[in-house]
GROMACS .gro file of C-alpha atoms in nm:
model
  122
    1UNK     CA    1   8.721  24.760   4.592
    2UNK     CA    2   8.492  24.770   4.913
    3UNK     CA    3   8.240  24.561   4.706
    4UNK     CA    4   8.510  24.296   4.626
    5UNK     CA    5   8.633  24.288   4.981
    6UNK     CA    6   8.283  24.244   5.111
    7UNK     CA    7   8.222  23.976   4.845
    8UNK     CA    8   8.561  23.787   4.947
    9UNK     CA    9   8.472  23.815   5.312
   10UNK     CA   10   8.126  23.662   5.241
   11UNK     CA   11   8.296  23.394   5.046
   12UNK     CA   12   8.539  23.340   5.331
   13UNK     CA   13   8.244  23.313   5.595
   14UNK     CA   14   8.080  23.053   5.351
   15UNK     CA   15   8.401  22.846   5.325
   16UNK     CA   16   8.449  22.860   5.706
   17UNK     CA   17   8.086  22.766   5.755
   18UNK     CA   18   8.141  22.453   5.505
   19UNK     CA   19   8.466  22.386   5.683
   20UNK     CA   20   8.306  22.375   6.026
   21UNK     CA   21   8.035  22.152   5.898
   22UNK     CA   22   8.281  21.922   5.743
   23UNK     CA   23   8.475  21.930   6.046
   24UNK     CA   24   8.162  21.828   6.260
   25UNK     CA   25   8.075  21.543   6.004
   26UNK     CA   26   8.444  21.423   6.027
   27UNK     CA   27   8.425  21.421   6.414
   28UNK     CA   28   8.108  21.224   6.397
   29UNK     CA   29   8.228  20.992   6.149
   30UNK     CA   30   8.527  20.927   6.352
   31UNK     CA   31   8.309  20.855   6.647
   32UNK     CA   32   8.104  20.619   6.467
   33UNK     CA   33   8.404  20.438   6.337
   34UNK     CA   34   8.522  20.416   6.707
   35UNK     CA   35   8.189  20.278   6.815
   36UNK     CA   36   8.215  20.042   6.541
   37UNK     CA   37   8.548  19.907   6.625
   38UNK     CA   38   8.443  19.877   6.994
   39UNK     CA   39   8.142  19.679   6.878
   40UNK     CA   40   8.367  19.451   6.668
   41UNK     CA   41   8.619  19.405   6.963
   42UNK     CA   42   8.320  19.319   7.189
   43UNK     CA   43   8.180  19.050   6.926
   44UNK     CA   44   8.524  18.908   6.909
   45UNK     CA   45   8.545  18.867   7.266
   46UNK     CA   46   8.186  18.731   7.309
   47UNK     CA   47   8.289  18.482   7.036
   48UNK     CA   48   8.600  18.381   7.244
   49UNK     CA   49   8.410  18.349   7.559
   50UNK     CA   50   8.159  18.129   7.381
   51UNK     CA   51   8.431  17.903   7.245
   52UNK     CA   52   8.575  17.894   7.587
   53UNK     CA   53   8.238  17.793   7.736
   54UNK     CA   54   8.192  17.533   7.477
   55UNK     CA   55   8.510  17.361   7.549
   56UNK     CA   56   8.425  17.377   7.921
   57UNK     CA   57   8.087  17.215   7.849
   58UNK     CA   58   8.247  16.927   7.628
   59UNK     CA   59   8.512  16.872   7.922
   60UNK     CA   60   8.247  16.855   8.171
   61UNK     CA   61   8.038  16.629   7.972
   62UNK     CA   62   8.355  16.399   7.932
   63UNK     CA   63   8.404  16.408   8.321
   64UNK     CA   64   8.042  16.302   8.388
   65UNK     CA   65   8.085  16.012   8.120
   66UNK     CA   66   8.381  15.909   8.310
   67UNK     CA   67   8.244  15.941   8.661
   68UNK     CA   68   7.931  15.738   8.515
   69UNK     CA   69   8.178  15.449   8.394
   70UNK     CA   70   8.343  15.447   8.746
   71UNK     CA   71   8.018  15.432   8.906
   72UNK     CA   72   7.914  15.134   8.679
   73UNK     CA   73   8.244  14.954   8.738
   74UNK     CA   74   8.213  15.028   9.109
   75UNK     CA   75   7.868  14.877   9.094
   76UNK     CA   76   8.002  14.564   8.903
   77UNK     CA   77   8.281  14.514   9.144
   78UNK     CA   78   8.031  14.532   9.450
   79UNK     CA   79   7.803  14.271   9.253
   80UNK     CA   80   8.123  14.054   9.198
   81UNK     CA   81   8.234  14.078   9.573
   82UNK     CA   82   7.896  13.981   9.682
   83UNK     CA   83   7.922  13.677   9.453
   84UNK     CA   84   8.272  13.573   9.585
   85UNK     CA   85   8.159  13.620   9.943
   86UNK     CA   86   7.875  13.395   9.892
   87UNK     CA   87   8.088  13.126   9.713
   88UNK     CA   88   8.344  13.176  10.006
   89UNK     CA   89   8.071  13.095  10.265
   90UNK     CA   90   7.954  12.812  10.046
   91UNK     CA   91   8.297  12.646  10.031
   92UNK     CA   92   8.353  12.718  10.399
   93UNK     CA   93   8.035  12.499  10.460
   94UNK     CA   94   8.146  12.235  10.234
   95UNK     CA   95   8.498  12.215  10.390
   96UNK     CA   96   8.328  12.178  10.740
   97UNK     CA   97   8.095  11.901  10.603
   98UNK     CA   98   8.419  11.737  10.449
   99UNK     CA   99   8.604  11.764  10.763
  100UNK     CA  100   8.308  11.600  10.965
  101UNK     CA  101   8.285  11.321  10.709
  102UNK     CA  102   8.669  11.262  10.736
  103UNK     CA  103   8.650  11.278  11.104
  104UNK     CA  104   8.462  10.945  11.090
  105UNK     CA  105   8.765  10.762  10.951
  106UNK     CA  106   9.104  10.700  11.063
  107UNK     CA  107   9.411  10.666  10.826
  108UNK     CA  108   9.593  10.315  10.823
  109UNK     CA  109   9.932  10.361  10.670
  110UNK     CA  110   9.977  10.066  10.416
  111UNK     CA  111  10.303   9.922  10.269
  112UNK     CA  112  10.328  10.030   9.894
  113UNK     CA  113   9.954  10.047   9.835
  114UNK     CA  114   9.927  10.404   9.982
  115UNK     CA  115   9.695  10.508  10.253
  116UNK     CA  116   9.375  10.322  10.371
  117UNK     CA  117   9.098  10.475  10.566
  118UNK     CA  118   8.895  10.269  10.816
  119UNK     CA  119   8.615  10.377  11.022
  120UNK     CA  120   8.724  10.547  11.328
  121UNK     CA  121   8.685  10.382  11.661
  122UNK     CA  122   8.432  10.544  11.900
   0.00000   0.00000   0.00000
């Protein structure tokens, strides 16, 4: 009977050791699963950040393109304004020449024939 008890005690001790080892493996496995889950969450977060950065970069490119278009339109407007100013100066000079030319004449009102111009008297 003592031998049986001794044998059972040794068997129980081996089972306890096996259970302790299994428990350590389970804890290690749980830790590895937690680490893997955290790594997956970080990867998903990094992907979301990358997507956000990509969207921001595309938006920035769109803004840059729009600003370049506005700059081009402003340059075109400036060039056109310079042309209008030049034409306006030319027209003012022509108007002055025409005014001086017409100043050499006087208007004679005619009957039904309209208006007649005659050289102005000096």
